[in-house]
Short mmCIF file of C-alpha atoms and ligand atoms in Angstrom, two decimals:
data_model
loop_
_atom_site.label_atom_id
_atom_site.label_comp_id
_atom_site.label_asym_id
_atom_site.label_seq_id
_atom_site.Cartn_x
_atom_site.Cartn_y
_atom_site.Cartn_z
CA MET A 1 -36.68 17.04 -62.82
CA PHE A 2 -34.86 15.79 -65.88
CA TYR A 3 -31.93 14.88 -63.65
CA PHE A 4 -34.10 12.71 -61.31
CA ARG A 5 -35.73 10.87 -64.27
CA ALA A 6 -32.31 10.14 -65.71
CA VAL A 7 -31.14 8.77 -62.35
CA GLU A 8 -34.25 6.53 -62.11
CA ARG A 9 -33.69 5.23 -65.66
CA PHE A 10 -30.05 4.49 -64.84
CA LYS A 11 -31.04 2.66 -61.61
CA LYS A 12 -33.59 0.48 -63.52
CA LYS A 13 -31.03 -0.31 -66.20
CA MET A 14 -28.49 -1.38 -63.58
CA GLN A 15 -31.09 -3.53 -61.82
CA ALA A 16 -31.96 -5.32 -65.08
CA LYS A 17 -28.29 -5.86 -65.86
CA THR A 18 -27.69 -7.35 -62.40
CA LEU A 19 -30.63 -9.74 -62.88
CA VAL A 20 -29.31 -10.93 -66.26
CA GLU A 21 -25.82 -11.39 -64.86
CA SER A 22 -26.98 -13.26 -61.79
CA SER A 23 -29.15 -15.63 -63.86
CA THR A 24 -26.13 -16.61 -65.95
CA MET A 25 -24.17 -17.07 -62.74
CA THR A 26 -26.54 -19.58 -61.13
CA SER A 27 -25.40 -23.17 -61.12
CA LEU A 28 -27.85 -25.59 -62.78
CA ALA A 29 -26.47 -28.50 -60.73
CA LYS A 30 -29.10 -30.44 -58.80
CA PRO A 31 -28.54 -31.24 -55.13
CA GLN A 32 -27.00 -34.71 -54.83
CA VAL A 33 -28.89 -37.27 -52.78
CA PRO A 34 -26.44 -39.61 -50.98
CA GLY A 35 -27.10 -43.18 -52.11
CA GLN A 36 -28.62 -42.05 -55.42
CA VAL A 37 -25.56 -40.42 -56.91
CA LYS A 38 -24.70 -41.30 -60.51
CA HIS A 39 -21.06 -42.32 -61.04
CA TYR A 40 -19.12 -43.07 -64.23
CA LEU A 41 -16.72 -45.87 -63.34
CA GLN A 42 -16.89 -47.93 -66.54
CA PHE A 43 -18.43 -47.57 -69.99
CA ALA A 44 -21.25 -49.98 -69.11
CA ASP A 45 -22.49 -47.55 -66.41
CA LEU A 46 -24.53 -45.61 -68.98
CA THR A 47 -27.15 -46.84 -71.42
CA ARG A 48 -27.14 -46.47 -75.18
CA GLU A 49 -29.84 -43.84 -74.87
CA GLU A 50 -27.75 -41.85 -72.40
CA TYR A 51 -24.81 -42.05 -74.81
CA GLU A 52 -27.00 -40.74 -77.63
CA TYR A 53 -27.81 -37.72 -75.44
CA LEU A 54 -24.15 -37.25 -74.44
CA LEU A 55 -22.90 -37.39 -78.03
CA LYS A 56 -25.39 -34.70 -79.09
CA ARG A 57 -24.62 -32.62 -76.04
CA SER A 58 -20.85 -32.89 -76.68
CA ALA A 59 -21.39 -31.53 -80.20
CA TRP A 60 -23.46 -28.65 -78.78
CA LEU A 61 -20.85 -27.81 -76.13
CA LYS A 62 -18.07 -28.05 -78.71
CA ALA A 63 -19.86 -25.59 -81.02
CA LYS A 64 -20.35 -23.17 -78.11
CA PHE A 65 -16.66 -23.46 -77.16
CA LYS A 66 -15.57 -22.85 -80.76
CA SER A 67 -17.66 -19.69 -80.97
CA TYR A 68 -16.40 -18.37 -77.59
CA GLU A 69 -19.89 -18.42 -76.06
CA THR A 70 -20.00 -18.50 -72.27
CA TRP A 71 -21.90 -21.41 -70.71
CA HIS A 72 -21.65 -21.74 -66.92
CA PRO A 73 -24.10 -24.41 -65.70
CA LEU A 74 -21.57 -25.44 -63.03
CA HIS A 75 -20.93 -21.94 -61.69
CA ASP A 76 -19.07 -22.13 -58.36
CA ARG A 77 -18.82 -25.95 -58.44
CA THR A 78 -15.56 -27.69 -57.59
CA LEU A 79 -14.00 -30.71 -59.28
CA ALA A 80 -11.41 -32.69 -57.28
CA MET A 81 -8.94 -34.48 -59.55
CA ILE A 82 -7.02 -37.28 -57.85
CA PHE A 83 -4.02 -38.61 -59.75
CA GLU A 84 -2.01 -41.66 -58.79
CA LYS A 85 -0.51 -41.99 -62.29
CA HIS A 86 0.91 -39.56 -64.86
CA SER A 87 -1.34 -37.60 -67.22
CA THR A 88 -1.34 -34.82 -69.79
CA ARG A 89 -4.69 -35.05 -71.62
CA THR A 90 -6.87 -36.18 -68.74
CA ARG A 91 -5.67 -33.52 -66.35
CA LEU A 92 -5.82 -30.70 -68.86
CA SER A 93 -9.20 -31.64 -70.36
CA PHE A 94 -10.88 -31.98 -66.96
CA GLU A 95 -9.28 -28.83 -65.57
CA ALA A 96 -10.06 -26.69 -68.63
CA GLY A 97 -13.48 -28.34 -68.94
CA ILE A 98 -14.73 -27.53 -65.44
CA HIS A 99 -13.38 -23.98 -65.78
CA GLN A 100 -15.28 -23.53 -69.07
CA LEU A 101 -18.47 -24.73 -67.34
CA GLY A 102 -18.07 -22.06 -64.66
CA GLY A 103 -16.45 -24.13 -61.92
CA HIS A 104 -12.90 -24.83 -60.90
CA ALA A 105 -10.59 -27.78 -60.32
CA VAL A 106 -8.37 -28.86 -57.45
CA TYR A 107 -5.48 -31.12 -58.46
CA LEU A 108 -4.56 -33.73 -55.86
CA ASN A 109 -1.55 -35.91 -56.48
CA THR A 110 -1.69 -38.92 -54.17
CA ARG A 111 2.02 -38.46 -53.42
CA ASP A 112 1.27 -35.10 -51.75
CA THR A 113 -1.93 -36.10 -49.95
CA GLN A 114 -2.64 -38.33 -46.96
CA LEU A 115 -3.83 -40.99 -49.43
CA GLY A 116 -0.15 -41.46 -50.24
CA ARG A 117 0.53 -42.07 -46.52
CA GLY A 118 -2.10 -44.76 -46.15
CA GLU A 119 -5.31 -42.87 -45.33
CA PRO A 120 -8.11 -45.30 -46.19
CA VAL A 121 -9.78 -44.65 -49.55
CA GLU A 122 -13.17 -44.75 -47.78
CA ASP A 123 -12.18 -41.95 -45.35
CA ALA A 124 -10.71 -39.83 -48.15
CA ALA A 125 -13.94 -40.25 -50.15
CA GLN A 126 -16.07 -39.11 -47.20
CA VAL A 127 -14.00 -35.97 -46.71
CA ILE A 128 -13.28 -35.00 -50.33
CA SER A 129 -16.93 -35.48 -51.33
CA ARG A 130 -18.12 -33.16 -48.53
CA MET A 131 -15.94 -30.31 -49.83
CA THR A 132 -16.38 -30.69 -53.59
CA ASP A 133 -19.17 -31.33 -56.10
CA ILE A 134 -17.64 -33.93 -58.43
CA ILE A 135 -14.50 -36.09 -58.34
CA MET A 136 -12.28 -37.59 -61.02
CA ILE A 137 -9.78 -40.34 -60.10
CA ARG A 138 -6.90 -41.92 -62.02
CA THR A 139 -5.50 -44.86 -60.12
CA PHE A 140 -4.43 -48.52 -60.31
CA GLY A 141 -7.10 -51.13 -59.43
CA GLN A 142 -10.73 -50.63 -60.45
CA GLU A 143 -11.73 -51.67 -56.93
CA ILE A 144 -10.14 -48.42 -55.64
CA VAL A 145 -12.53 -46.21 -57.65
CA GLU A 146 -15.41 -48.49 -56.69
CA ARG A 147 -14.63 -48.22 -52.96
CA PHE A 148 -14.20 -44.47 -53.36
CA ALA A 149 -17.54 -44.11 -55.15
CA ALA A 150 -19.33 -46.24 -52.58
CA ASN A 151 -18.32 -43.68 -49.95
CA SER A 152 -18.79 -40.52 -51.99
CA ARG A 153 -21.72 -38.10 -51.71
CA VAL A 154 -20.99 -36.71 -55.18
CA PRO A 155 -20.40 -38.24 -58.65
CA VAL A 156 -17.08 -40.03 -59.20
CA ILE A 157 -15.56 -40.36 -62.69
CA ASN A 158 -12.97 -42.97 -63.65
CA GLY A 159 -10.08 -41.07 -65.26
CA LEU A 160 -8.28 -44.41 -65.98
CA THR A 161 -7.67 -47.55 -63.98
CA ASN A 162 -5.76 -50.72 -64.86
CA GLU A 163 -9.08 -52.17 -66.01
CA TYR A 164 -10.93 -49.35 -67.84
CA HIS A 165 -10.57 -45.91 -69.47
CA PRO A 166 -14.21 -44.94 -70.22
CA CYS A 167 -13.69 -41.19 -70.81
CA GLN A 168 -11.20 -41.98 -73.56
CA VAL A 169 -13.49 -44.40 -75.39
CA LEU A 170 -16.35 -41.91 -75.04
CA ALA A 171 -14.13 -39.35 -76.82
CA ASP A 172 -13.14 -41.95 -79.44
CA VAL A 173 -16.76 -42.85 -80.21
CA PHE A 174 -17.66 -39.14 -80.44
CA THR A 175 -14.70 -38.59 -82.80
CA PHE A 176 -15.81 -41.47 -85.02
CA VAL A 177 -19.44 -40.29 -85.11
CA GLU A 178 -18.37 -36.73 -85.88
CA ALA A 179 -16.25 -37.89 -88.82
CA ARG A 180 -18.25 -40.81 -90.18
CA GLY A 181 -21.77 -40.85 -88.70
CA PRO A 182 -23.33 -43.54 -86.46
CA ILE A 183 -20.98 -46.23 -85.15
CA GLN A 184 -23.75 -48.84 -84.93
CA GLY A 185 -23.02 -51.74 -87.26
CA LYS A 186 -19.45 -50.58 -87.97
CA THR A 187 -16.25 -52.61 -87.41
CA VAL A 188 -13.48 -51.47 -85.08
CA ALA A 189 -10.13 -53.29 -85.10
CA TRP A 190 -8.11 -53.38 -81.88
CA VAL A 191 -4.46 -54.32 -82.46
CA GLY A 192 -2.49 -54.69 -79.24
CA ASP A 193 -2.58 -55.37 -75.54
CA ALA A 194 -5.63 -56.66 -73.63
CA ASN A 195 -5.49 -53.50 -71.51
CA ASN A 196 -7.85 -50.89 -70.02
CA MET A 197 -8.62 -49.44 -73.47
CA ALA A 198 -9.34 -52.84 -75.04
CA TYR A 199 -11.80 -53.87 -72.30
CA THR A 200 -13.53 -50.48 -72.54
CA TRP A 201 -13.91 -50.87 -76.33
CA ILE A 202 -15.49 -54.29 -75.68
CA GLN A 203 -18.07 -52.68 -73.38
CA ALA A 204 -18.69 -49.93 -75.94
CA ALA A 205 -19.27 -52.47 -78.74
CA GLU A 206 -21.90 -54.23 -76.66
CA CYS A 207 -23.59 -51.02 -75.54
CA LEU A 208 -23.56 -49.21 -78.91
CA ASP A 209 -23.98 -52.29 -81.12
CA PHE A 210 -20.87 -52.39 -83.29
CA GLN A 211 -18.31 -55.13 -83.97
CA LEU A 212 -14.93 -55.22 -82.25
CA ARG A 213 -12.12 -57.36 -83.65
CA PHE A 214 -9.32 -57.98 -81.15
CA SER A 215 -5.81 -59.16 -81.97
CA ALA A 216 -2.93 -59.60 -79.51
CA PRO A 217 0.08 -61.93 -79.32
CA PRO A 218 -0.08 -65.27 -77.49
CA GLY A 219 0.27 -64.74 -73.75
CA TYR A 220 -1.48 -61.32 -73.89
CA GLN A 221 -5.01 -62.45 -74.67
CA LEU A 222 -8.26 -61.30 -73.07
CA ASP A 223 -9.28 -62.92 -69.80
CA PRO A 224 -12.46 -64.94 -70.54
CA ALA A 225 -13.60 -64.38 -66.92
CA ARG A 226 -13.89 -60.65 -67.68
CA LEU A 227 -16.05 -61.10 -70.78
CA GLY A 228 -19.83 -61.22 -70.50
CA LYS A 229 -21.87 -64.28 -71.56
CA ASN A 230 -22.95 -62.51 -74.75
CA ALA A 231 -19.53 -61.09 -75.63
CA ALA A 232 -19.20 -63.19 -78.82
CA LYS A 233 -22.09 -61.23 -80.37
CA HIS A 234 -19.91 -58.12 -80.66
CA LEU A 235 -16.37 -59.46 -80.27
CA THR A 236 -14.17 -61.53 -82.62
CA ILE A 237 -10.72 -62.63 -81.53
CA CYS A 238 -8.21 -62.81 -84.39
CA ALA A 239 -4.84 -64.52 -84.11
CA ASP A 240 -3.51 -62.45 -87.03
CA PRO A 241 -3.79 -58.63 -86.90
CA ILE A 242 -4.36 -58.63 -90.68
CA ASP A 243 -7.64 -60.52 -90.12
CA ALA A 244 -8.66 -58.00 -87.45
CA CYS A 245 -8.10 -55.06 -89.78
CA LYS A 246 -9.71 -56.50 -92.94
CA ASP A 247 -12.46 -54.07 -94.08
CA ALA A 248 -12.45 -52.31 -90.68
CA ASP A 249 -13.95 -48.80 -90.41
CA LEU A 250 -11.57 -47.85 -87.62
CA VAL A 251 -8.18 -49.25 -86.58
CA THR A 252 -6.97 -48.44 -83.09
CA THR A 253 -4.14 -49.41 -80.80
CA ASP A 254 -2.36 -48.37 -77.60
CA VAL A 255 1.04 -48.71 -75.93
CA TRP A 256 2.47 -52.20 -75.46
CA THR A 257 3.21 -51.45 -71.80
CA SER A 258 0.59 -49.56 -69.82
CA MET A 259 1.31 -47.54 -66.68
CA GLY A 260 1.80 -49.88 -63.75
CA TYR A 261 3.23 -52.71 -65.92
CA GLU A 262 6.68 -51.22 -66.52
CA ALA A 263 8.44 -54.28 -65.02
CA GLU A 264 7.17 -56.35 -67.98
CA ASN A 265 8.47 -53.88 -70.57
CA SER A 266 11.30 -55.93 -72.10
CA SER A 267 9.26 -59.14 -72.52
CA ARG A 268 6.38 -57.11 -73.99
CA MET A 269 8.75 -55.39 -76.46
CA SER A 270 9.65 -58.71 -78.05
CA ALA A 271 6.17 -60.31 -77.80
CA PHE A 272 4.36 -57.42 -79.57
CA GLN A 273 6.84 -56.90 -82.47
CA ASP A 274 4.30 -58.10 -85.10
CA TRP A 275 1.43 -56.07 -83.62
CA MET A 276 2.46 -52.65 -84.92
CA VAL A 277 -0.21 -50.75 -86.88
CA ASP A 278 1.67 -49.89 -90.06
CA GLU A 279 0.81 -49.07 -93.67
CA ASP A 280 0.37 -52.80 -94.53
CA LEU A 281 -2.30 -53.21 -91.84
CA MET A 282 -4.09 -49.98 -92.79
CA ALA A 283 -4.08 -51.15 -96.45
CA VAL A 284 -6.44 -54.05 -95.69
CA ALA A 285 -8.92 -51.84 -93.80
CA LYS A 286 -11.62 -49.89 -95.70
CA PRO A 287 -10.12 -47.17 -97.93
CA ASP A 288 -11.70 -44.48 -95.72
CA ALA A 289 -10.80 -46.23 -92.43
CA LEU A 290 -9.67 -43.97 -89.59
CA PHE A 291 -6.74 -44.53 -87.25
CA MET A 292 -7.02 -43.67 -83.53
CA HIS A 293 -4.66 -43.87 -80.56
CA CYS A 294 -5.48 -42.58 -77.07
CA LEU A 295 -1.90 -41.20 -76.76
CA PRO A 296 0.84 -40.94 -75.68
CA ALA A 297 2.16 -42.97 -78.64
CA HIS A 298 5.48 -44.68 -79.35
CA ARG A 299 6.26 -44.37 -83.06
CA GLY A 300 8.04 -47.50 -84.29
CA GLU A 301 6.44 -49.67 -81.59
CA GLU A 302 2.63 -50.00 -81.58
CA VAL A 303 2.24 -47.63 -84.57
CA SER A 304 4.44 -46.56 -87.47
CA ALA A 305 5.17 -42.86 -87.92
CA GLY A 306 3.63 -43.10 -91.40
CA VAL A 307 0.26 -44.15 -89.97
CA ILE A 308 -0.01 -41.88 -86.92
CA ASP A 309 1.21 -38.86 -88.88
CA GLY A 310 -0.59 -39.91 -92.08
CA PRO A 311 -3.89 -38.93 -93.71
CA GLN A 312 -6.06 -41.56 -92.03
CA SER A 313 -4.99 -40.58 -88.54
CA ILE A 314 -7.48 -38.59 -86.49
CA VAL A 315 -5.53 -38.62 -83.22
CA TRP A 316 -5.44 -34.84 -82.62
CA GLU A 317 -9.21 -34.45 -83.00
CA GLU A 318 -9.55 -37.51 -80.75
CA ALA A 319 -7.39 -35.86 -78.06
CA GLU A 320 -9.27 -32.54 -78.31
CA ASN A 321 -12.60 -34.29 -78.00
CA ARG A 322 -11.70 -35.44 -74.48
CA LEU A 323 -12.49 -31.86 -73.49
CA HIS A 324 -15.91 -31.72 -75.12
CA VAL A 325 -17.21 -35.14 -74.05
CA GLN A 326 -16.06 -34.73 -70.46
CA LYS A 327 -17.81 -31.36 -70.25
CA ALA A 328 -20.99 -33.09 -71.42
CA LEU A 329 -20.40 -35.88 -68.90
CA MET A 330 -19.80 -33.55 -65.91
CA GLU A 331 -22.82 -31.44 -66.86
CA TYR A 332 -24.97 -34.59 -67.17
CA LEU A 333 -23.85 -36.12 -63.87
CA LEU A 334 -24.55 -32.88 -61.98
CA CYS A 335 -27.47 -31.29 -63.84
CA GLY A 336 -29.19 -34.17 -65.64
CA ARG A 337 -30.44 -33.56 -69.18
CA LEU A 338 -30.38 -29.96 -70.38
CA GLY A 339 -31.52 -28.40 -73.59
N1 LIG B 1 -5.11 -40.61 -73.24
C1 LIG B 1 -4.89 -40.18 -72.00
O1 LIG B 1 -5.62 -40.53 -71.04
O2 LIG B 1 -3.83 -39.35 -71.88
P1 LIG B 1 -3.08 -38.90 -70.54
O3 LIG B 1 -2.44 -40.13 -69.96
O4 LIG B 1 -2.10 -37.87 -70.99
O5 LIG B 1 -4.12 -38.34 -69.60
N1 LIG B 2 -3.23 -48.11 -71.61
C1 LIG B 2 -2.53 -46.90 -71.27
C2 LIG B 2 -3.39 -45.72 -71.55
C3 LIG B 2 -2.75 -44.39 -71.26
C4 LIG B 2 -3.66 -43.23 -71.54
C5 LIG B 2 -2.12 -46.92 -69.81
O1 LIG B 2 -2.92 -47.38 -68.97
O2 LIG B 2 -1.00 -46.53 -69.49
#
């Protein structure tokens, strides 16, 4: 008799355990409705209110990660990562990020896929989006990610194009907010090329209501056709980088030659000589100003070793935060608001 009761108790215990385990192993992702899928192709694709949610959610996910707590809302979901350019941070943060959310990643280098042999982007999007749940692309022209997204049944994330790098600026904003509080009303100085990062910062300034000061050498200025009608409200163009950095809360820069522009390297090297973020530039910013760089960096070119390795630099936190914000982004695109 005692034996049978013990067996029953054991069976019930096992049943309860199985229920608990299976509930933590259920994906919270909502079914995607073709035509209504939310993509993240540029910073302006989300509203300020959505960013407020994402920043809070990133902090929550970061705290969970730091305390080794399991959180698998994307159990069994697959992320396709398509790379047409090199990457360290983007690949690793997306791959680790989807794994930590309970899913897994497939790395596709265009050189090894049929995309590299001329398969139309539209056809690739149809096929890849029928086999996976979310897609990240790093490529050249913005129009490539746009054509891909237009033919995808699942969310597409821009992992860098010639025009924009929204995941990086999302991480940068999160890093600033974590260290200094709200970015609204603050001043960010951009010293360097009118590249994908600069245009993304411009969108962020407009969306999150802060000031962006931009300084680049003659011949490497912003294209007025790419700036919105109201750009002047949040953007000041400074001929001298000293003016851009005066009393800034954050000074940021990037390589003088982005991927895809290597043929211009020698002319850029001479044109940008006076646009290095060094100790003299940091000295005119606010005493507690931060320095950021999306990395990889070239010490002695766009930034001095003293600045990037100095006390105002927050570049390693900035790099780590790619992981946390992209987890929040993938969770949001697939599950909507949680918590
Ligand atoms: N900042 C950034 O996107 O780095 P990777 O090129 O290494 O991905
Ligand atoms: N502007 C740089 C960023 C690299 C992360 C590039 O496009 O190469």
